[in-house]
Tab-separated table of C-alpha atoms in Angstrom:
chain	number	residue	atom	x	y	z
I	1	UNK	CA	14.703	-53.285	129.737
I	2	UNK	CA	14.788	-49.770	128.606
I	3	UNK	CA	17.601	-47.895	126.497
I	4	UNK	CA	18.542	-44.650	128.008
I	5	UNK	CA	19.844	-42.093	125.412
I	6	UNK	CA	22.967	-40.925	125.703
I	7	UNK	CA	23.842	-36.708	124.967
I	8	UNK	CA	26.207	-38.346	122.367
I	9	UNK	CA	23.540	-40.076	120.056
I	10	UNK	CA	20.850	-37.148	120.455
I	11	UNK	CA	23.521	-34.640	118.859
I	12	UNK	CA	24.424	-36.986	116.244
I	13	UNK	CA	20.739	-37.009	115.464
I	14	UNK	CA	20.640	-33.142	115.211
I	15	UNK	CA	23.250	-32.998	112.925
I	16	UNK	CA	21.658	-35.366	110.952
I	17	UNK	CA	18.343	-33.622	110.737
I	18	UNK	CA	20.255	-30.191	109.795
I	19	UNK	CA	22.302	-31.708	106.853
I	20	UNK	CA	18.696	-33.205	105.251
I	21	UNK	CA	17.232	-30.800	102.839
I	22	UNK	CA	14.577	-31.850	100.572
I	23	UNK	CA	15.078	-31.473	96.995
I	24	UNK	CA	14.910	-28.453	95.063
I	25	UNK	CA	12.799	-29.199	92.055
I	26	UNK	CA	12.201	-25.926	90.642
I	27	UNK	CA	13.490	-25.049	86.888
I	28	UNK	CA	16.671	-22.444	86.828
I	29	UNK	CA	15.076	-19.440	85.040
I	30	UNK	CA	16.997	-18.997	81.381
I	31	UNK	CA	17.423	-15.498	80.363
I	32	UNK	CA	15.584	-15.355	76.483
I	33	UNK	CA	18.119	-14.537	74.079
I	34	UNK	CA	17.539	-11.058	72.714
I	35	UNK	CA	16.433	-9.877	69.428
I	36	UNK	CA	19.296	-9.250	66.462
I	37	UNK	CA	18.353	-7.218	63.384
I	38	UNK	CA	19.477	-8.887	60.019
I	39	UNK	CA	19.737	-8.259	56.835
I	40	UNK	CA	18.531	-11.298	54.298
I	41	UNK	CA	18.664	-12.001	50.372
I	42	UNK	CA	16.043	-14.473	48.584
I	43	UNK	CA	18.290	-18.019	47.960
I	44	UNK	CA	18.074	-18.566	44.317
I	45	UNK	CA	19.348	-21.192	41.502
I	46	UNK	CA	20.868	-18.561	38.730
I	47	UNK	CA	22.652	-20.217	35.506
I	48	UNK	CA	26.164	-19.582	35.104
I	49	UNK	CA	29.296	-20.595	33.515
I	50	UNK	CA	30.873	-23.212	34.856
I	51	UNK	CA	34.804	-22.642	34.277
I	52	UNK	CA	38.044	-23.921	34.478
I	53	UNK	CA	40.870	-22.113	35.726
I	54	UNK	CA	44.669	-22.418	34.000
I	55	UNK	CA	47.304	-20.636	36.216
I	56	UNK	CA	49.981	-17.671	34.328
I	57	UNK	CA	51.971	-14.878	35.247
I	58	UNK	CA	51.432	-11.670	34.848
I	59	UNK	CA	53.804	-9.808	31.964
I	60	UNK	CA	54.920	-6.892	30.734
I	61	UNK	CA	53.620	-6.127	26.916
I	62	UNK	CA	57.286	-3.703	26.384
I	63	UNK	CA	60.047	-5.527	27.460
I	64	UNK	CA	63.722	-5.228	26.975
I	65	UNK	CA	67.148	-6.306	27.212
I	66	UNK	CA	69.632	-3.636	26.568
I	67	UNK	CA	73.026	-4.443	25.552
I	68	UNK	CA	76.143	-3.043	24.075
I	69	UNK	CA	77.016	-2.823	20.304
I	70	UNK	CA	80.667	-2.087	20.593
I	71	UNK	CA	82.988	-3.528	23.468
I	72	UNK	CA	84.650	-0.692	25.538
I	73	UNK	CA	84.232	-0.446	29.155
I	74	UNK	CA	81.787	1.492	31.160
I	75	UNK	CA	82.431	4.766	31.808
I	76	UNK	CA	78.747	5.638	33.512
I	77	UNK	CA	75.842	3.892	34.834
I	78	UNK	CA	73.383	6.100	34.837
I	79	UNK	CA	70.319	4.212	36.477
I	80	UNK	CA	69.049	1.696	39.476
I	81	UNK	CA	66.527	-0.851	39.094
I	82	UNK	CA	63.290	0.804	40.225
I	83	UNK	CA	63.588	4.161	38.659
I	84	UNK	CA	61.595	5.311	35.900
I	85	UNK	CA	62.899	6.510	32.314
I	86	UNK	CA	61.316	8.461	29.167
I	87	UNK	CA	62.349	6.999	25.545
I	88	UNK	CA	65.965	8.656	24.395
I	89	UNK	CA	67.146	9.230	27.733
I	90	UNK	CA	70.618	8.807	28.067
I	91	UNK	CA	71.206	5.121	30.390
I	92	UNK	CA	74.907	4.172	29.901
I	93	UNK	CA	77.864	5.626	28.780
I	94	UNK	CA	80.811	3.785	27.629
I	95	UNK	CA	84.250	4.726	26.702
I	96	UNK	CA	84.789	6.380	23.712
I	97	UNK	CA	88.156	7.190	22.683
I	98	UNK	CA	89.086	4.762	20.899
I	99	UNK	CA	86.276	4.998	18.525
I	100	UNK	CA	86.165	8.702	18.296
I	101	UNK	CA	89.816	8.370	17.279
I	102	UNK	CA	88.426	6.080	14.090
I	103	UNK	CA	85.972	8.658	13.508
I	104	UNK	CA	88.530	11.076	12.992
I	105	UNK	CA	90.553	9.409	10.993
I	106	UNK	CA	87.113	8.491	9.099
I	107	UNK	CA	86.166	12.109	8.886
I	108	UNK	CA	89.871	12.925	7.999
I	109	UNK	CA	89.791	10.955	4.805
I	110	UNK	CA	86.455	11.788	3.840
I	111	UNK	CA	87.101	15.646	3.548
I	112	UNK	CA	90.214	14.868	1.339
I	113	UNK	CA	88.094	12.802	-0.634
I	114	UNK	CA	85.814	15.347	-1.293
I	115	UNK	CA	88.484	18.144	-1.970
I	116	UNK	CA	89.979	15.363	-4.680
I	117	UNK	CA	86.806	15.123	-6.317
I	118	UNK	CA	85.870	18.540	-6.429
I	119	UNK	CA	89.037	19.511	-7.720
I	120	UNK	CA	88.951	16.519	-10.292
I	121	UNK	CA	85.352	17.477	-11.574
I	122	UNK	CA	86.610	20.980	-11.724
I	123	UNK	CA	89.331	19.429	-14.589
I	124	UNK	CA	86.861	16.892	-16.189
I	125	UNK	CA	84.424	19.732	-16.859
I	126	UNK	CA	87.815	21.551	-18.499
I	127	UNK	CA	87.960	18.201	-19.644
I	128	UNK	CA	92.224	17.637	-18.837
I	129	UNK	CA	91.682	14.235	-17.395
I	130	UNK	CA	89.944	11.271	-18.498
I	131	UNK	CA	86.482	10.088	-17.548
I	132	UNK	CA	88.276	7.114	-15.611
I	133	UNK	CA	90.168	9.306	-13.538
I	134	UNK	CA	86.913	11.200	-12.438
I	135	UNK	CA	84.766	8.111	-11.679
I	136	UNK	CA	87.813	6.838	-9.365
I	137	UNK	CA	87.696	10.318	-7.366
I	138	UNK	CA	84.000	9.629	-7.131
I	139	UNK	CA	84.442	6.409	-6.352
I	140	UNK	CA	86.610	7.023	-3.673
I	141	UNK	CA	84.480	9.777	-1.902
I	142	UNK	CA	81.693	7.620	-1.877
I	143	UNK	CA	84.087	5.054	0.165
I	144	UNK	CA	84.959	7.427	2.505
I	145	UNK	CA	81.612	8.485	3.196
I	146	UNK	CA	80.684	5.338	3.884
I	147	UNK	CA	83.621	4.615	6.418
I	148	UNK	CA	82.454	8.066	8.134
I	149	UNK	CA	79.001	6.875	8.238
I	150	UNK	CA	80.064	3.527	9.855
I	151	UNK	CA	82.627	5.642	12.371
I	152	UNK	CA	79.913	7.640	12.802
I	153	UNK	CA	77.216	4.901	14.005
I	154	UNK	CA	80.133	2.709	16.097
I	155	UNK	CA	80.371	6.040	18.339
I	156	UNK	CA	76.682	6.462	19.126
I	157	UNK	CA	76.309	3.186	19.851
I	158	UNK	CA	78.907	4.268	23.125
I	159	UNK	CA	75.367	6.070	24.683
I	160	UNK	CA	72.731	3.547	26.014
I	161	UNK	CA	69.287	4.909	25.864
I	162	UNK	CA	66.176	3.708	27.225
I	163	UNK	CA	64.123	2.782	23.364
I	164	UNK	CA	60.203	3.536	25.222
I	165	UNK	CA	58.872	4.837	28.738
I	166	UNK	CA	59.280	2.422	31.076
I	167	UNK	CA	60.792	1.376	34.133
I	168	UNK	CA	64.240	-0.141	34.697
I	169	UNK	CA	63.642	-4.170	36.315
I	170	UNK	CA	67.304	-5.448	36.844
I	171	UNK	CA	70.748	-4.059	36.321
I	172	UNK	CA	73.593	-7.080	35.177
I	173	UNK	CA	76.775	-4.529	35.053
I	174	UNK	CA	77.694	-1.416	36.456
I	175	UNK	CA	80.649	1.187	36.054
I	176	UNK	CA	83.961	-0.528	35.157
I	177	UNK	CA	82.566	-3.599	34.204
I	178	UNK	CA	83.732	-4.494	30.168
I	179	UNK	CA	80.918	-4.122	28.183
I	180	UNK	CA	80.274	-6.191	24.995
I	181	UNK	CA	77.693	-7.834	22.385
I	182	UNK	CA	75.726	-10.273	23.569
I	183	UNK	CA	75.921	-9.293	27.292
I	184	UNK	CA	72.732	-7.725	29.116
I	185	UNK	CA	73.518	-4.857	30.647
I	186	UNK	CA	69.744	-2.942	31.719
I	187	UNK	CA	66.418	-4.442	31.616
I	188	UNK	CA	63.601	-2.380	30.851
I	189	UNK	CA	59.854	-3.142	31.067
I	190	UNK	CA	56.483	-0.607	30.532
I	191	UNK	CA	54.689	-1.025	33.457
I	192	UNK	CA	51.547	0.321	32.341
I	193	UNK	CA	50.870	-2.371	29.573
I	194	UNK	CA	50.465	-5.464	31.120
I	195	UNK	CA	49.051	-9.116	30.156
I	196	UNK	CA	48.530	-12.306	31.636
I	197	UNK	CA	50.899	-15.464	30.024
I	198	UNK	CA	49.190	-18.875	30.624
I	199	UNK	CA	49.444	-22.369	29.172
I	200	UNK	CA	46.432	-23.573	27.796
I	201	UNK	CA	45.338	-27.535	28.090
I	202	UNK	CA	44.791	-28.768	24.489
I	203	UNK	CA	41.301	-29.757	25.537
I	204	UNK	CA	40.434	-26.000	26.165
I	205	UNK	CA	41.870	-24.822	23.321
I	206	UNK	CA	38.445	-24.638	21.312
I	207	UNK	CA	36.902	-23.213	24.127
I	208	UNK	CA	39.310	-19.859	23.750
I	209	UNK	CA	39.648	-17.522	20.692
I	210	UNK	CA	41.367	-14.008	19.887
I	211	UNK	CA	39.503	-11.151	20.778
I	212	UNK	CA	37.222	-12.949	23.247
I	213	UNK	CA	36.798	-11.408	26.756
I	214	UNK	CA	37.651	-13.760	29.627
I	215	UNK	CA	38.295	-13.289	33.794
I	216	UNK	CA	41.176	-13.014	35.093
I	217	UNK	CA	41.908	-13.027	38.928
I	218	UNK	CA	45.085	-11.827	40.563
I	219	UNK	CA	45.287	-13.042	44.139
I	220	UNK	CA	47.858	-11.062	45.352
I	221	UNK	CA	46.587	-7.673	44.390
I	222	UNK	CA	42.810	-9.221	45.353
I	223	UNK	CA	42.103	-8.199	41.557
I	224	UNK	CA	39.277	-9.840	39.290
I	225	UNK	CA	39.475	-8.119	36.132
I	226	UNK	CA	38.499	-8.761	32.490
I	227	UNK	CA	41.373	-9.305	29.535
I	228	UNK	CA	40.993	-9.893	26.272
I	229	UNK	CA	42.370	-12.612	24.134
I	230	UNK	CA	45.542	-10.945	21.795
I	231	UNK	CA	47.656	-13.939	20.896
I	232	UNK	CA	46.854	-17.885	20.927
I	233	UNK	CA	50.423	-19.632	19.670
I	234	UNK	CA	48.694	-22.502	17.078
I	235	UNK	CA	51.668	-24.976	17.713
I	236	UNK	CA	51.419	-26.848	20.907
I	237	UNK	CA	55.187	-27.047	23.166
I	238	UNK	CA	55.357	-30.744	22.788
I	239	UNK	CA	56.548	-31.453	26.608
I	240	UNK	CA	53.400	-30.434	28.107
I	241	UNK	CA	51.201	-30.309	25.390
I	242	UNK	CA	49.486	-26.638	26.182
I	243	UNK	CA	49.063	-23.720	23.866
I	244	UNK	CA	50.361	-20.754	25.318
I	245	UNK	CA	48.086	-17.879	25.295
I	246	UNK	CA	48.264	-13.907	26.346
I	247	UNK	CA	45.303	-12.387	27.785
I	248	UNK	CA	45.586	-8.483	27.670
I	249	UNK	CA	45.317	-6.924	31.286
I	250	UNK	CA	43.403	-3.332	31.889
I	251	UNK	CA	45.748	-0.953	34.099
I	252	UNK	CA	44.874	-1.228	37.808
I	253	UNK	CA	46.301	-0.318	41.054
I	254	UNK	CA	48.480	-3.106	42.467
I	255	UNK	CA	48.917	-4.938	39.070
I	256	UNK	CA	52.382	-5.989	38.661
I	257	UNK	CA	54.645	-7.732	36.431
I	258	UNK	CA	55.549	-11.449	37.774
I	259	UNK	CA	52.181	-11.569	39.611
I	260	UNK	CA	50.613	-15.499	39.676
I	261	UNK	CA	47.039	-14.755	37.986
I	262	UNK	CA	44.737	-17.239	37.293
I	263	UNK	CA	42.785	-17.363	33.652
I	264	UNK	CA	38.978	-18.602	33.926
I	265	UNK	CA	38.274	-20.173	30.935
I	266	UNK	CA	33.969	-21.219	30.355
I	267	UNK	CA	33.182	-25.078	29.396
I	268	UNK	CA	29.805	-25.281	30.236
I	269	UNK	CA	26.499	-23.328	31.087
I	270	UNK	CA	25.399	-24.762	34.870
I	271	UNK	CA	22.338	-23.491	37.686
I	272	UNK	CA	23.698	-22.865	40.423
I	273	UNK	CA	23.465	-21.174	44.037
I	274	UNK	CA	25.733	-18.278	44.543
I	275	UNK	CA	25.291	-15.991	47.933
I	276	UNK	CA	27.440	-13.353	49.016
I	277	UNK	CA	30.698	-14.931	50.737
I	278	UNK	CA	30.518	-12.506	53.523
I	279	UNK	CA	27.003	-15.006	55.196
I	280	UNK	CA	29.170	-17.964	55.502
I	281	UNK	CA	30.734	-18.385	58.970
I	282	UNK	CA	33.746	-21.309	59.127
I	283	UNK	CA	33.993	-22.877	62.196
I	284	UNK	CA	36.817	-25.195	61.987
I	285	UNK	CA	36.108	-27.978	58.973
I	286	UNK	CA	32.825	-26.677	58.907
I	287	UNK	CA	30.355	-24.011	57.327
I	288	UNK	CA	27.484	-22.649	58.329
I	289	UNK	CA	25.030	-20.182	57.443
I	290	UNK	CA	21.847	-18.840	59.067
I	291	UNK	CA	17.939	-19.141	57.478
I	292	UNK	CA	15.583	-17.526	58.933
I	293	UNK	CA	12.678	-19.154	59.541
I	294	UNK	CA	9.106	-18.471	62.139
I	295	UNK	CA	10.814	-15.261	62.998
I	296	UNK	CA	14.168	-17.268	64.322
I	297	UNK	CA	17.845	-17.411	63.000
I	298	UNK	CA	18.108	-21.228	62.505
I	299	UNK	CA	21.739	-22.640	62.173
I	300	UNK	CA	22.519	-25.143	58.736
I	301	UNK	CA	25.428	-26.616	57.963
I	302	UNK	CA	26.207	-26.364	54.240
I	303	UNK	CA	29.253	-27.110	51.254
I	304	UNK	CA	30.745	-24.514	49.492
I	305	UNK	CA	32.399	-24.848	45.947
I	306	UNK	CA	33.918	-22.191	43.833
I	307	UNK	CA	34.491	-18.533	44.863
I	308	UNK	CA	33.550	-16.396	42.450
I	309	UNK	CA	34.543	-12.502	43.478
I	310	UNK	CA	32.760	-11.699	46.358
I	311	UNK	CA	30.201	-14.625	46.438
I	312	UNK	CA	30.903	-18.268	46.752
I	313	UNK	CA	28.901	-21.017	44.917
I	314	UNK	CA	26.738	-23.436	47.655
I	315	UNK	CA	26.529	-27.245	46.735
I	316	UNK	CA	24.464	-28.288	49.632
I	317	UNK	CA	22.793	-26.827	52.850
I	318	UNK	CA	20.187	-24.341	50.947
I	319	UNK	CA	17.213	-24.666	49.191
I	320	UNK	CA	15.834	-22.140	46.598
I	321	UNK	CA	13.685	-19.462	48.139
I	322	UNK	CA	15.166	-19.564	51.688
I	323	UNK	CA	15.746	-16.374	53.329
I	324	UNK	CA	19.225	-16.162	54.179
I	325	UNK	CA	21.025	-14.182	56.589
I	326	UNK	CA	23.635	-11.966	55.122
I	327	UNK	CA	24.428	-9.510	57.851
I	328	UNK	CA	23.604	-8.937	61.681
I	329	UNK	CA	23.801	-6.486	63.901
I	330	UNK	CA	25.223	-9.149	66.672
I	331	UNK	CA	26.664	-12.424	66.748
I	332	UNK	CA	23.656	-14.955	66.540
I	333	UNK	CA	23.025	-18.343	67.958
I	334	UNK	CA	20.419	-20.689	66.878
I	335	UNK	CA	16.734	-20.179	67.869
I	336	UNK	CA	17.159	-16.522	68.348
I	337	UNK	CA	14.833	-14.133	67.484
I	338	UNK	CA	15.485	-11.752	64.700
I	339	UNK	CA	13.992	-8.311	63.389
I	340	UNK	CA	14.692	-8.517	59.604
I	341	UNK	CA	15.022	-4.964	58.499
């Protein structure tokens, strides 16, 4: 018995036939990545010292606290934290009438005193009175020129001045206020005189001496400078058991007092490799630097330790006479070709 085909199946055959496509087995054609020119430096193992790094401040070498000698109230205020002063220059005034009135009286006495002795020597030498009676009138001048000279100092100590150049930091009264001894009133500082005021571990302590050069690195003002040693306190503080040290500071731009510095002190002389920090790209946790090798850049994964200005110390990743990649004209990906120039 024969099956006749229906129209139905033949289409569904047709549409069959159309959807079949034989595999396409031909490779996608991968555009070659194109050539970057770089710029490489020789890896190399160079000796060093290896250092340990105590944190300080950053101080002022000039510093003062300016207060009053005699209590009277303040009459004028003369500065604001921020400006800048010359030594002598005239910062607070306070009232003076009260002590200008005992200078008076002071200077009163004294010139009576010295018309009674004058007039007294005047009769010893015509020798009418007594040697006693001369050597009280000189006695007595003498006392009065003392009280004039102690009137005298009481009212200059009414005018603040500013004792060296420098640069007013903090103000603790102002006009009105009652001004007396033993209360700051100005702080001054010399700005252009700076150091750096660390703690030293006792177990570095033989490791620093006076006079000796060390680095210093300011991380705020991105600052590495060199200081020298001026003072090393002998006694230890017996809380933390450190030495406290001052490291004299060169004047730079963007050095300031109250700065956090950090003092590199050397304990030992180590090889190491140090490349400039600018060839090491961070990629989340990781580093990674580019070799070049066969005319390629070829990615490695490396360690970093210690920066040290602008190049950072590598612990693993390199090997000694590697040609590394330290600049690039375009970003580069591994395998591609480069043109060292």
């Amino acid at each position: 018995m024969k099956l006749r085909k229906t129209p139905f199946l033949c289409l569904i055959g047709v549409v069959l036939a159309g959807c079949h496509r034989p595999p396409d087995d031909s490779p996608r054609a991968v555009p070659p990545l194109p050539e970057a020119a770089v710029r490489v430096q020789t890896v190399e193992r160079q000796r060093r010292w290896a250092t340990e790094e105590v944190v300080g401040t950053v101080q002022p070498k000039l510093r003062a606290v300016l207060e009053a000698k005699v209590q009277a109230r303040i009459e004028e205020m003369l500065v604001v934290p921020g400006r800048s002063v010359k030594a002598g220059e005239l910062l607070v005034r306070l009232d003076d009438r009260e002590i200008r009135a005992r200078y008076e009286q002071a200077r009163a006495v004294y010139e009576q005193a010295e018309r009674d002795f004058r007039r007294r020597e005047k009769l010893f030498q015509e020798q009418t009175i007594s040697r006693a009676e001369f050597d009280a009138a000189e006695a007595q001048l003498r006392v009065a020129a003392a009280a004039l000279r102690e009137a005298e100092t009481l009212l200059g100590h009414t005018r603040i001045t500013a004792p060296f150049d420098g640069v007013i930091t903090a103000k603790h009264a102002d006009v009105g206020d009652l001004a007396v001894p033993g209360r700051p009133l100005l702080e001054i500082e010399d700005p252009r005189a700076l150091r750096l005021e660390a703690d030293l571990p006792e177990a570095l302590l033989d490791r620093v001496r006076l006079e000796q050069k060390l680095t210093v690195r300011i991380p705020a003002a991105q600052l590495t400078v060199e200081g020298v040693v001026s003072e090393i306190t002998p006694v230890a503080d017996p809380r933390t058991r450190t030495f406290p040290v001052k490291v004299d500071l060169p004047p730079r731009p963007g050095l300031r007092s109250g700065q956090f510095g950090r003092l590199l002190v050397p304990v030992a002389e180590v090889e190491a490799i140090r490349v400039p920090a600018r060839a090491i790209q961070i990629r989340g946790q990781m580093e990674l630097a580019y070799v070049v090798q066969d005319g390629r850049a070829v990615l490695r994964l490396v360690k970093t330790g210690k920066r040290l200005g602008d190049e950072v110390e590598v612990v693993s990743g390199l090997a000694s006479g590697e040609m590394l990649i330290v600049e690039s004209d375009r970003p580069l990906r591994d395998g591609q070709p480069v043109k060292i120039r």
